[in-house]
Amino acid sequence: MSATQSPQTLAEKVWNAHVVRRGTGEGEARQPDLIYIDLHLLHEVTSPQAFEGLRLAGRQLRRPDQTIATEDHNTPTLDIDKPIADLTSRTQINTLRENCKEFGVRLHSLGDKEQGIVHVVGPQLGLTQPGMTVVCGDSHTSTHGAFGALAFGIGTSEVEHVMATQSLSLKPFKTMAINVEGTLKPGVTAKDIILAVIAKIGTGGGQGYVLEYRGSAIRALSMDARMTICNMSIEAGARAGMIAPDQTTFDYVNGRPHAPQGQDWDAAVEEWKQLHSDEGAQFDAEVFLDADELEPFVTWGTNPGQGVSLSASVPTPEDFEDENDRKACERALEYMGLTGGTPMKEIRVDTVFLGSCTNSRMEDLRAAAAVIKGKEKDPDVRMIVVPGSARVRLEAEAEGLDQIFKDFGAEWRFAGCSMCLGMNPDQLSEGERCASTSNRNFEGRQGKGGRTHLVSPLVAAATAIRGTLSSPSDLVNTSVAV
Amino acid sequence: MEKIVSHTGIGVPLRQSNVDTDQIIPAVYLKRITRTGFEDALFAGWRRDENFILNQEPFNAGSVLVAGPDFGTGSSREHAVWALKDYGFKAVISARFADIFRGNSGKQGLVAAEVAQSDIELIWKELENNPGTEVTVDLDSRTVQCGSISAPFQIDDYTRWRLMEGLDDIGLTLQHEGDITEFEAARPSHKPKTLPARFAD
């Protein structure tokens, strides 16, 4: 990079460092760039057809040493030592095992210490590092952007393309800065930031963009919290979200199994320190959010943009000017079984789900455990806790968090995607209402007819105590009143 | 991939925004390991409602879906495109597509045509007033034709070219395999490798 080069954004720096071949042409007619992929993550759902494609074409997996697989979407969270009861799930898992064996891919299977949700496993092994390009046949690959990596979800055709070529043909993304300045109030978390961002720019607001989260409120966040934010970039329509790496990032990576060592570490950190948007770099769009103003945020509807502050009420269709939004509101209220004007805090839930690639890391479990410790669960609420990985589960048990959850009456499960999308037996039943720390409140996402409210781990924990959507501050009020 | 230059078929009005991929194909159908046979899975939840548009003639024989904005949001599942194709859809028209869905469509020969919402409103009315009206999606002229309505659509040049030529992406990239090998040789040594596996304990 010469001194005269124009200022670049973080996303542009990572992009430019991975161009194998520039697309020819200008403007709209420009062909895509061929971008090199540093790390390819695989799981059982979106890979079988890609492996089959390779086989049919007689192609090799180009870089087994930059590929890693885990079992997460289908895996049961109970009785993991027994054969998987659902035959189609079992077949899909077995297919992954056979494919990994045939193509020489490292696989962490159910029962293995490193098994877990693919987006929890990569960072925890130290395989996700600043400045990398990371892809996976899963839209929540945006999670890895928390390290200053360019990470995004791809479809199965692209999975096959990366398997065969370790690269992807891509048109450059536009860039959007999400500036979050200020200090979060106690009880307000990364989850509330991202839910507020999505409500602000909409589920399509980020389409075509890489989001870069910036500002003092972002800098102050831990890596676990940064991953929560980048994870849900896709819910704003953005394929990727990024945060510039800093000392917090380096400290997280340092010492992990696949972190660079010795001289490599020093060289890596020198390089990583350059990974920030330059002074004067131009973003195609900018959004500003005041961290001081934020409150716990929850969704009322059937897409992640349909959210409000926990202290607000369910909107009515008349609150929306646009006809399509009004209709979407009507439909969502009907599906969710809600009446406009109802205070969010009066909504009673049946289930609390603490888990998913959004909120299943140590910090999430610790935060929820701190709220429920010594408290009683609402007897009519079931709470399921699913650590993001087997490693997280072990760490939590070493800290005694499992006992806190069990004493409270919550179910302490084995790692996986679980009730986030209900591909395994963990599903909501028709009409069942859930406060969920996951990422999607789509119709039927957690089970046919299930009703989802997206919440932070703190809100999930407080809700399990009170039985209605609540934040930890509501618990303080309760005890004062009593 | 089969070449597609122009397609004409019955238009299906789907007056709904934010049609996410969980609606297009619920997760329970993603357990299959094949690439075909997903026609039964398309909109499986909504098809249980007998009033759903695809349960009505002549829309059940439709091949051009005309949907509200932000079509294909959410999960990256390419199964959503496979299900639409297996059912018989050749094109989807919307004012805005989710990025991953749009990319997946291009790989599978499903035309994702971006049409202004004002034109979509006109097409919806036409299809509702005259069920069975055919819609033509023409990649060559980048226009959508429905009754007397003619509307331009957006699609990026590269995808359009690949669709019209029916080109295989991997084959195209492997023409530049030498460039990939050269790039790999210059990668810094600190970049992580998954093999040999290292563990915390």
XYZ file of C-alpha atoms in Angstrom:
683
model
C 0.000 0.000 0.000
C 1.556 3.312 -1.019
C 1.243 6.484 1.023
C -0.698 8.189 -1.754
C -3.393 5.516 -1.867
C -6.849 6.828 -1.051
C -8.253 5.965 2.375
C -9.930 2.564 2.573
C -12.586 1.037 4.781
C -11.850 -2.114 6.775
C -13.978 -4.199 4.397
C -12.130 -2.845 1.360
C -8.756 -3.653 2.924
C -9.696 -7.268 3.565
C -11.307 -7.568 0.139
C -8.294 -6.140 -1.663
C -5.937 -8.465 0.184
C -7.851 -11.459 -1.203
C -8.269 -10.593 -4.879
C -6.923 -13.473 -6.939
C -8.063 -11.879 -10.147
C -9.767 -8.549 -10.790
C -12.932 -8.568 -12.841
C -12.613 -6.710 -16.117
C -14.936 -3.948 -17.215
C -16.268 -0.844 -15.542
C -19.351 0.128 -13.540
C -22.418 -2.068 -13.960
C -20.734 -4.134 -16.657
C -17.800 -4.988 -14.384
C -17.265 -8.705 -13.969
C -16.912 -10.063 -10.435
C -13.544 -10.333 -8.717
C -12.224 -13.770 -7.871
C -11.774 -13.702 -4.083
C -9.601 -16.168 -2.169
C -11.178 -17.921 0.815
C -9.011 -18.520 3.891
C -11.386 -20.713 5.870
C -14.351 -22.846 4.830
C -16.656 -24.127 7.579
C -18.976 -27.045 6.875
C -21.965 -28.607 8.604
C -24.320 -31.421 7.725
C -27.231 -29.493 6.181
C -25.782 -27.483 3.305
C -22.848 -29.710 2.334
C -24.166 -33.104 1.114
C -25.252 -31.838 -2.317
C -21.950 -29.966 -2.706
C -19.865 -33.063 -1.959
C -22.055 -34.998 -4.384
C -21.427 -32.317 -7.032
C -17.668 -32.686 -6.582
C -17.919 -36.431 -6.878
C -20.053 -36.303 -10.021
C -17.633 -33.901 -11.697
C -14.602 -35.886 -10.576
C -13.205 -32.859 -8.740
C -11.008 -32.747 -5.664
C -11.447 -30.752 -2.477
C -8.737 -28.162 -3.099
C -7.769 -27.285 0.487
C -8.718 -29.815 3.174
C -6.281 -27.899 5.405
C -8.466 -24.792 5.202
C -11.707 -26.679 5.731
C -13.337 -27.884 8.946
C -16.681 -29.519 9.661
C -18.920 -29.959 12.656
C -22.350 -31.420 13.352
C -24.799 -28.883 14.728
C -28.159 -28.284 13.023
C -29.636 -31.789 13.407
C -27.936 -33.000 16.540
C -30.054 -33.911 19.547
C -29.336 -32.134 22.836
C -30.384 -35.110 24.962
C -29.185 -38.741 24.897
C -26.307 -37.916 22.590
C -24.713 -41.283 23.256
C -27.651 -43.062 21.612
C -28.222 -43.334 17.846
C -30.112 -40.301 16.483
C -33.776 -41.270 16.600
C -34.894 -39.292 13.537
C -33.843 -41.384 10.577
C -33.451 -38.537 8.079
C -31.362 -36.564 10.583
C -29.230 -39.609 11.219
C -28.732 -40.148 7.489
C -27.687 -36.533 7.011
C -25.153 -36.730 9.846
C -23.827 -40.052 8.577
C -23.509 -38.559 5.100
C -21.335 -35.775 6.508
C -19.167 -38.322 8.297
C -18.713 -40.367 5.129
C -18.003 -37.299 3.008
C -15.437 -35.929 5.461
C -13.701 -39.274 5.537
C -13.641 -39.556 1.756
C -12.365 -36.010 1.169
C -10.042 -35.811 4.183
C -11.927 -33.089 6.085
C -11.416 -32.579 9.809
C -14.745 -33.256 11.498
C -15.880 -32.697 15.062
C -18.702 -35.150 15.609
C -21.345 -35.341 18.263
C -19.657 -36.422 21.498
C -16.333 -34.767 20.554
C -15.058 -31.976 22.842
C -14.851 -29.536 19.925
C -18.308 -30.275 18.490
C -20.810 -27.461 18.533
C -22.409 -24.713 16.502
C -20.056 -24.024 13.630
C -19.868 -20.287 14.458
C -18.925 -20.987 18.060
C -16.372 -23.664 17.156
C -14.312 -21.621 14.646
C -13.524 -18.726 17.002
C -12.972 -20.935 20.028
C -10.346 -23.013 18.191
C -8.604 -19.816 17.139
C -9.288 -20.581 13.478
C -11.163 -17.312 13.031
C -8.636 -14.490 12.928
C -8.566 -10.839 11.852
C -8.276 -10.055 8.166
C -9.405 -13.458 6.954
C -12.098 -14.401 4.497
C -14.413 -16.971 6.077
C -17.384 -18.655 4.420
C -19.918 -21.304 5.342
C -23.186 -22.557 3.945
C -24.989 -20.741 6.719
C -26.159 -17.153 6.794
C -24.904 -16.562 10.342
C -21.316 -16.839 9.145
C -21.405 -13.061 9.582
C -20.582 -13.871 13.240
C -16.874 -14.184 12.424
C -16.796 -10.559 11.274
C -16.423 -9.687 14.967
C -12.696 -10.411 14.483
C -12.325 -8.039 11.545
C -12.702 -10.936 9.131
C -14.820 -10.700 5.999
C -17.219 -13.536 6.700
C -20.466 -14.369 4.980
C -22.964 -17.119 4.298
C -23.144 -18.872 0.946
C -25.503 -21.256 -0.812
C -24.710 -24.857 -1.593
C -23.570 -24.103 -5.173
C -21.034 -21.700 -3.706
C -20.035 -24.286 -1.099
C -19.185 -26.618 -3.972
C -17.361 -23.767 -5.726
C -15.198 -23.096 -2.674
C -14.538 -26.803 -2.224
C -13.254 -27.047 -5.781
C -11.439 -23.715 -6.117
C -10.958 -22.212 -2.592
C -12.341 -19.016 -4.097
C -15.567 -17.264 -5.043
C -16.567 -14.934 -7.857
C -18.024 -11.911 -6.141
C -19.024 -8.355 -6.929
C -17.634 -5.883 -4.406
C -20.011 -5.051 -1.572
C -21.047 -1.529 -0.677
C -20.059 -0.378 2.814
C -22.238 0.959 5.619
C -20.925 2.391 8.886
C -23.074 1.703 11.944
C -21.832 4.201 14.542
C -22.807 3.407 18.116
C -21.442 6.027 20.488
C -21.931 6.297 24.232
C -22.300 3.902 27.122
C -24.886 1.172 27.514
C -27.052 1.351 30.602
C -26.881 -1.623 32.971
C -29.082 -4.411 31.657
C -28.628 -3.314 28.037
C -26.503 -5.637 25.918
C -25.075 -6.274 22.471
C -28.291 -8.095 21.564
C -30.279 -4.933 22.255
C -27.903 -2.915 20.071
C -28.331 -5.201 17.093
C -32.100 -5.571 17.498
C -32.331 -1.761 17.590
C -30.141 -1.497 14.469
C -32.386 -3.952 12.592
C -35.555 -2.151 13.680
C -33.986 1.101 12.499
C -32.724 0.091 9.049
C -35.188 -2.755 8.408
C -34.704 -6.343 7.301
C -33.680 -5.121 3.846
C -31.680 -2.069 4.914
C -28.340 -3.805 4.717
C -28.860 -5.546 1.383
C -25.743 -5.314 -0.757
C -23.692 -3.868 2.113
C -21.023 -4.953 4.516
C -21.855 -3.320 7.842
C -18.996 -1.990 9.934
C -19.938 -1.495 13.585
C -17.927 1.373 15.073
C -17.903 3.784 17.938
C -17.152 3.813 21.646
C -20.019 1.492 22.592
C -18.716 -1.165 20.194
C -15.086 -0.749 21.309
C -16.176 -1.399 24.894
C -17.701 -4.794 24.043
C -16.105 -8.199 24.670
C -15.538 -10.603 21.784
C -18.571 -12.688 22.787
C -20.726 -9.557 22.595
C -19.181 -8.453 19.288
C -20.003 -11.862 17.849
C -23.644 -11.418 18.892
C -23.795 -8.151 16.960
C -22.075 -9.347 13.790
C -24.098 -12.572 13.910
C -27.363 -10.750 13.264
C -26.073 -8.536 10.420
C -27.894 -10.907 8.080
C -31.164 -10.074 9.844
C -30.675 -6.525 8.554
C -30.146 -7.985 5.077
C -26.354 -7.583 5.129
C -24.305 -10.591 4.165
C -21.474 -9.508 6.438
C -20.808 -7.343 9.479
C -17.362 -6.372 10.723
C -15.644 -4.823 13.711
C -12.068 -3.571 13.505
C -9.744 -5.764 15.553
C -8.112 -4.233 18.625
C -6.411 -5.379 21.834
C -9.649 -7.103 22.923
C -9.497 -9.172 19.729
C -5.786 -9.982 20.015
C -6.199 -11.047 23.648
C -9.053 -13.355 22.680
C -7.123 -15.038 19.859
C -3.809 -15.294 21.690
C -3.076 -18.767 23.010
C -5.961 -20.512 21.274
C -5.070 -23.823 19.608
C -4.752 -22.403 16.083
C -3.509 -18.909 16.945
C -0.194 -17.982 15.315
C 2.793 -18.683 17.539
C 6.213 -17.100 18.099
C 7.373 -14.892 15.220
C 4.178 -15.638 13.332
C 2.193 -14.104 16.189
C 4.209 -10.883 16.079
C 3.919 -10.655 12.306
C 0.211 -11.343 12.485
C -0.468 -8.688 15.129
C 1.508 -6.091 13.144
C -0.672 -6.859 10.142
C -3.898 -6.921 12.165
C -3.185 -3.471 13.597
C -3.591 -2.060 10.078
C -7.098 -3.486 9.841
C -9.278 -0.466 10.503
C -11.069 1.997 8.300
C -8.653 4.798 7.447
C -9.262 8.376 8.490
C -11.398 9.874 5.744
C -12.488 6.531 4.283
C -15.806 6.881 2.504
C -18.746 4.661 3.408
C -21.648 4.327 0.984
C -24.070 4.825 3.862
C -23.913 5.742 7.558
C -26.220 5.089 10.482
C -25.955 6.582 13.980
C -27.212 5.101 17.212
C -26.954 6.579 20.690
C -25.948 3.854 23.141
C -27.073 5.937 26.149
C -30.639 5.936 24.837
C -30.909 2.191 24.276
C -33.139 -0.019 26.365
C -33.668 -3.779 26.365
C -35.201 -4.537 22.982
C -37.594 -7.340 22.062
C -39.531 -8.376 18.971
C -43.311 -8.539 18.767
C -43.748 -9.764 15.178
C -42.560 -12.339 12.676
C -39.445 -10.726 11.288
C -36.470 -9.403 13.254
C -37.204 -5.826 12.190
C -40.512 -5.931 14.057
C -39.078 -4.986 17.431
C -39.646 -2.386 20.148
C -38.235 -1.434 23.522
C -39.347 -3.817 26.244
C -41.053 -0.886 27.992
C -43.181 -0.153 24.889
C -46.383 -1.743 23.671
C -47.270 -3.971 20.750
C -47.929 -1.673 17.778
C -51.237 -1.514 15.929
C -51.517 -1.695 12.119
C -52.558 1.976 12.086
C -49.111 2.879 13.415
C -47.704 2.137 9.949
C -48.028 4.527 7.014
C -46.963 2.116 4.282
C -49.745 -0.223 3.169
C -47.443 -3.250 2.927
C -46.115 -2.588 6.443
C -49.661 -2.282 7.739
C -50.615 -5.605 6.186
C -47.422 -7.218 7.491
C -48.304 -5.942 10.977
C -51.849 -7.304 10.774
C -50.616 -10.671 9.651
C -47.867 -10.788 12.291
C -50.283 -9.883 15.113
C -52.630 -12.627 13.993
C -49.860 -15.208 13.826
C -48.397 -14.113 17.151
C -51.813 -14.053 18.842
C -51.277 -10.474 20.023
C -53.444 -7.389 20.239
C -52.022 -4.000 19.344
C -51.532 -1.766 22.380
C -50.671 -4.582 24.803
C -47.629 -3.651 26.910
C -44.766 -5.967 25.946
C -44.171 -6.685 29.630
C -47.651 -8.182 29.951
C -46.938 -10.862 27.365
C -46.788 -14.240 29.039
C -44.476 -16.916 27.649
C -44.489 -20.700 27.879
C -40.843 -21.318 27.129
C -37.480 -19.619 27.451
C -34.700 -20.712 25.094
C -31.143 -19.696 25.937
C -28.886 -20.735 23.085
C -28.064 -20.408 19.321
C -25.060 -18.964 17.503
C -26.282 -15.527 18.614
C -26.197 -16.024 22.384
C -24.748 -19.322 23.615
C -21.198 -18.408 24.595
C -19.727 -18.236 28.087
C -20.590 -14.579 28.606
C -24.227 -15.232 27.682
C -24.512 -18.171 30.065
C -22.775 -16.252 32.849
C -25.071 -13.243 32.416
C -28.228 -15.358 32.561
C -26.932 -17.432 35.482
C -26.172 -14.287 37.487
C -29.794 -13.140 37.094
C -31.427 -16.425 38.096
C -29.034 -17.449 40.847
C -30.988 -18.012 44.055
C -34.268 -17.080 42.340
C -37.264 -19.243 41.547
C -38.452 -19.998 38.071
C -42.061 -19.309 37.204
C -43.492 -22.835 37.567
C -45.424 -22.605 34.291
C -42.384 -21.683 32.215
C -39.972 -24.265 30.851
C -36.424 -23.074 30.294
C -33.958 -24.813 28.015
C -30.275 -23.922 28.103
C -28.193 -25.121 25.159
C -24.497 -24.200 25.232
C -23.054 -23.242 21.835
C -20.400 -25.936 21.902
C -19.302 -28.940 23.889
C -16.335 -26.835 25.011
C -18.631 -24.064 26.296
C -20.629 -26.701 28.135
C -17.483 -28.048 29.809
C -16.293 -24.561 30.768
C -19.698 -23.660 32.164
C -19.732 -26.853 34.206
C -16.261 -26.092 35.542
C -17.641 -22.741 36.769
C -20.714 -24.389 38.262
C -23.140 -22.594 35.945
C -24.870 -25.863 35.087
C -25.793 -26.290 38.745
C -27.274 -22.785 38.902
C -29.449 -23.531 35.877
C -30.478 -26.939 37.227
C -31.271 -25.583 40.703
C -33.436 -22.979 39.018
C -35.348 -25.719 37.210
C -33.927 -25.142 33.738
C -32.932 -28.003 31.431
C -29.184 -28.189 30.872
C -28.612 -29.647 27.405
C -25.842 -30.714 25.043
C -24.513 -28.350 22.369
C -26.091 -27.580 18.999
C -28.404 -25.254 17.059
C -31.359 -26.811 18.843
C -34.523 -24.762 19.174
C -33.229 -21.873 17.082
C -34.604 -23.696 14.061
C -35.950 -26.976 15.416
C -34.282 -29.357 12.993
C -33.731 -31.629 15.978
C -36.445 -32.647 18.477
C -36.235 -29.263 20.305
C -39.289 -27.531 18.887
C -42.177 -25.359 19.954
C -45.656 -26.777 19.588
C -48.570 -25.033 17.882
C -49.299 -21.715 19.612
C -46.483 -22.084 22.147
C -44.863 -18.743 22.980
C -41.122 -18.474 23.512
C -38.687 -15.824 24.688
C -35.651 -16.843 22.675
C -32.080 -15.581 22.575
C -31.840 -16.777 18.962
C -31.940 -14.690 15.804
C -35.129 -15.322 13.845
C -38.749 -14.908 14.831
C -40.090 -16.106 11.469
C -43.385 -17.979 11.343
C -42.798 -21.586 12.312
C -39.045 -21.092 12.748
C -38.918 -22.787 16.157
C -41.616 -25.308 15.345
C -44.872 -25.270 13.384
C -47.182 -22.609 14.810
C -44.613 -21.583 17.445
C -44.432 -17.914 18.467
C -41.019 -16.357 19.008
C -39.932 -13.184 20.785
C -36.249 -12.420 20.280
C -34.572 -11.273 23.481
C -31.175 -10.898 25.153
C -29.891 -13.485 27.660
C -30.637 -11.036 30.486
C -34.235 -10.597 29.354
C -34.532 -14.361 28.835
C -33.430 -14.997 32.418
C -35.682 -12.350 33.963
C -38.595 -13.622 31.856
C -38.098 -17.153 33.163
C -38.497 -15.804 36.697
C -41.529 -13.584 36.123
C -43.229 -15.566 33.379
C -43.822 -12.415 31.351
C -41.322 -10.565 29.144
C -39.105 -8.797 31.687
C -35.708 -7.305 32.250
C -33.537 -7.742 35.364
C -34.562 -4.239 36.500
C -38.150 -5.479 36.790
C -36.922 -8.017 39.330
C -35.462 -5.269 41.486
C -38.794 -3.461 41.372
C -40.631 -6.623 42.354
C -38.491 -7.225 45.402
C -38.877 -3.596 46.494
C -42.656 -3.830 46.139
C -42.708 -7.011 48.201
C -27.077 -25.211 -16.121
C -29.810 -24.889 -18.721
C -29.797 -21.719 -20.823
C -32.637 -19.325 -20.210
C -33.226 -16.283 -22.392
C -36.925 -15.686 -22.020
C -39.728 -17.386 -20.153
C -43.495 -17.051 -20.381
C -45.852 -18.654 -17.889
C -48.780 -18.096 -15.563
C -48.091 -15.348 -13.052
C -48.758 -15.946 -9.345
C -49.405 -12.848 -7.218
C -48.027 -13.246 -3.699
C -49.008 -10.080 -1.869
C -46.558 -10.384 0.934
C -43.349 -8.663 1.958
C -40.427 -10.319 3.772
C -41.050 -13.794 2.410
C -38.178 -15.471 4.259
C -36.555 -18.747 3.254
C -38.072 -20.479 6.297
C -41.466 -19.862 4.648
C -40.251 -20.869 1.175
C -39.012 -24.153 2.645
C -39.315 -24.991 6.355
C -36.222 -26.415 8.059
C -37.715 -29.876 8.469
C -37.283 -30.428 4.708
C -33.584 -29.592 4.805
C -32.637 -33.008 6.121
C -32.645 -34.535 2.677
C -29.329 -35.151 0.993
C -30.569 -34.943 -2.600
C -30.698 -31.906 -4.854
C -34.123 -32.599 -6.335
C -37.589 -33.618 -5.186
C -38.369 -30.548 -3.078
C -41.631 -29.588 -4.864
C -43.741 -30.820 -1.942
C -41.712 -28.689 0.460
C -42.313 -25.342 -1.271
C -44.270 -23.026 1.054
C -45.206 -26.188 2.966
C -46.576 -24.264 5.960
C -48.722 -21.908 3.933
C -49.956 -24.611 1.568
C -51.813 -26.208 4.476
C -54.191 -23.238 4.166
C -56.595 -24.026 1.322
C -56.911 -20.327 0.530
C -53.186 -20.013 -0.166
C -52.588 -18.845 -3.705
C -50.835 -22.017 -4.848
C -53.874 -24.043 -3.780
C -56.022 -22.185 -6.300
C -56.413 -22.811 -9.998
C -54.939 -21.643 -12.298
C -52.223 -20.288 -9.993
C -51.159 -23.789 -8.969
C -49.796 -24.154 -12.491
C -47.867 -20.886 -12.269
C -44.224 -20.485 -13.189
C -43.601 -16.772 -12.491
C -43.921 -15.716 -8.853
C -44.655 -12.029 -8.253
C -43.899 -11.242 -4.610
C -43.627 -8.293 -2.246
C -40.319 -6.640 -1.333
C -37.474 -8.391 0.537
C -38.032 -11.811 -0.937
C -35.768 -14.648 0.235
C -34.521 -13.108 3.461
C -32.998 -15.126 6.283
C -31.280 -18.463 5.933
C -28.793 -19.165 3.138
C -30.491 -22.469 2.271
C -30.257 -23.016 -1.477
C -33.053 -25.526 -0.918
C -35.377 -22.496 -1.254
C -34.322 -22.099 -4.879
C -34.443 -25.845 -5.495
C -37.990 -25.996 -4.102
C -39.168 -23.109 -6.309
C -37.571 -24.723 -9.357
C -38.818 -28.210 -8.569
C -42.354 -26.848 -8.259
C -42.010 -25.345 -11.715
C -41.075 -21.714 -11.136
C -38.666 -20.238 -13.657
C -38.652 -16.675 -12.382
C -39.407 -14.648 -9.268
C -40.259 -10.962 -9.494
C -39.814 -8.691 -6.472
C -38.821 -5.114 -5.723
C -35.980 -6.333 -3.519
C -34.224 -9.655 -3.021
C -32.053 -10.832 -0.167
C -28.450 -11.049 -1.374
C -27.836 -14.737 -0.713
C -31.144 -15.795 -2.266
C -30.394 -13.739 -5.359
C -26.958 -15.337 -5.643
C -28.348 -18.837 -5.199
C -30.977 -18.196 -7.883
C -28.330 -17.171 -10.374
C -26.401 -20.387 -9.743
C -29.490 -22.522 -10.359
C -31.036 -20.868 -13.393
C -33.928 -19.226 -11.567
C -34.371 -15.643 -12.763
C -34.617 -13.139 -9.896
C -35.989 -10.059 -11.624
C -35.981 -6.823 -9.630
C -38.990 -4.725 -10.625
C -40.116 -1.410 -9.117
C -42.831 -1.872 -6.449
C -45.180 0.480 -8.371
C -45.008 -1.863 -11.379
C -45.481 -4.894 -9.142
C -48.692 -3.349 -7.780
C -49.970 -3.057 -11.387
C -48.986 -6.646 -12.190
C -50.679 -7.900 -8.993
C -53.927 -6.188 -10.024
C -53.729 -7.609 -13.523
C -53.099 -11.152 -12.242
C -55.878 -10.912 -9.655
C -58.404 -9.451 -12.090
C -57.495 -11.911 -14.827
C -56.270 -15.118 -13.192
C -54.161 -17.185 -15.514
C -52.608 -14.200 -17.266
C -49.152 -15.068 -18.448
C -46.064 -13.107 -17.538
C -43.038 -12.957 -19.787
C -39.630 -12.412 -18.259
C -37.188 -11.556 -21.014
C -33.512 -11.449 -20.082
C -32.461 -10.158 -23.482
C -34.478 -6.933 -23.209
C -34.610 -6.985 -19.390
C -38.342 -6.463 -19.394
C -41.320 -8.077 -17.759
C -44.536 -8.217 -19.774
C -47.960 -8.892 -18.246
C -51.095 -8.071 -20.229
C -50.643 -4.476 -21.322
C -48.053 -3.809 -18.623
C -44.441 -3.677 -19.636
C -41.851 -3.008 -16.958
C -38.060 -2.970 -16.970
C -36.199 -5.151 -14.502
C -32.772 -5.085 -12.943
C -30.377 -7.989 -12.946
C -26.614 -7.699 -12.875
C -24.817 -8.151 -16.180
C -22.711 -11.073 -15.080
C -25.643 -13.134 -13.778
C -27.670 -12.305 -16.878
C -24.837 -13.450 -19.129
C -24.359 -16.679 -17.185
C -28.093 -17.426 -17.249
C -28.354 -16.740 -20.985
C -25.297 -18.885 -21.731
C -26.102 -21.562 -19.141
C -22.511 -21.460 -17.838
C -21.045 -23.530 -15.022
C -19.360 -21.299 -12.448
C -16.749 -23.774 -11.266
C -15.659 -24.472 -14.818
C -15.275 -20.726 -15.424
C -13.150 -20.257 -12.302
C -10.942 -23.266 -12.994
C -9.842 -21.559 -16.204
C -7.860 -19.333 -13.824
C -6.494 -22.071 -11.600
C -2.961 -20.825 -12.197
C -3.878 -17.482 -10.612
C -5.245 -19.277 -7.536
C -2.068 -21.326 -7.156
C 0.040 -18.181 -7.503
C -2.059 -16.399 -4.880
C -1.710 -19.316 -2.482
C 2.066 -19.330 -2.796
C 2.195 -15.715 -1.568
C -0.068 -16.114 1.505
C 1.510 -15.178 4.851
C 2.698 -18.113 6.940
C 0.649 -17.033 9.959
C -2.664 -17.810 8.246
C -4.264 -20.705 10.146
C -4.586 -24.233 8.843
C -7.190 -26.682 10.097
C -4.752 -29.571 9.621
C -2.905 -30.900 11.483
C -5.559 -30.410 14.155
C -4.494 -28.642 17.335
C -6.434 -28.826 20.586
C -6.642 -26.906 23.831
C -6.000 -30.057 25.836
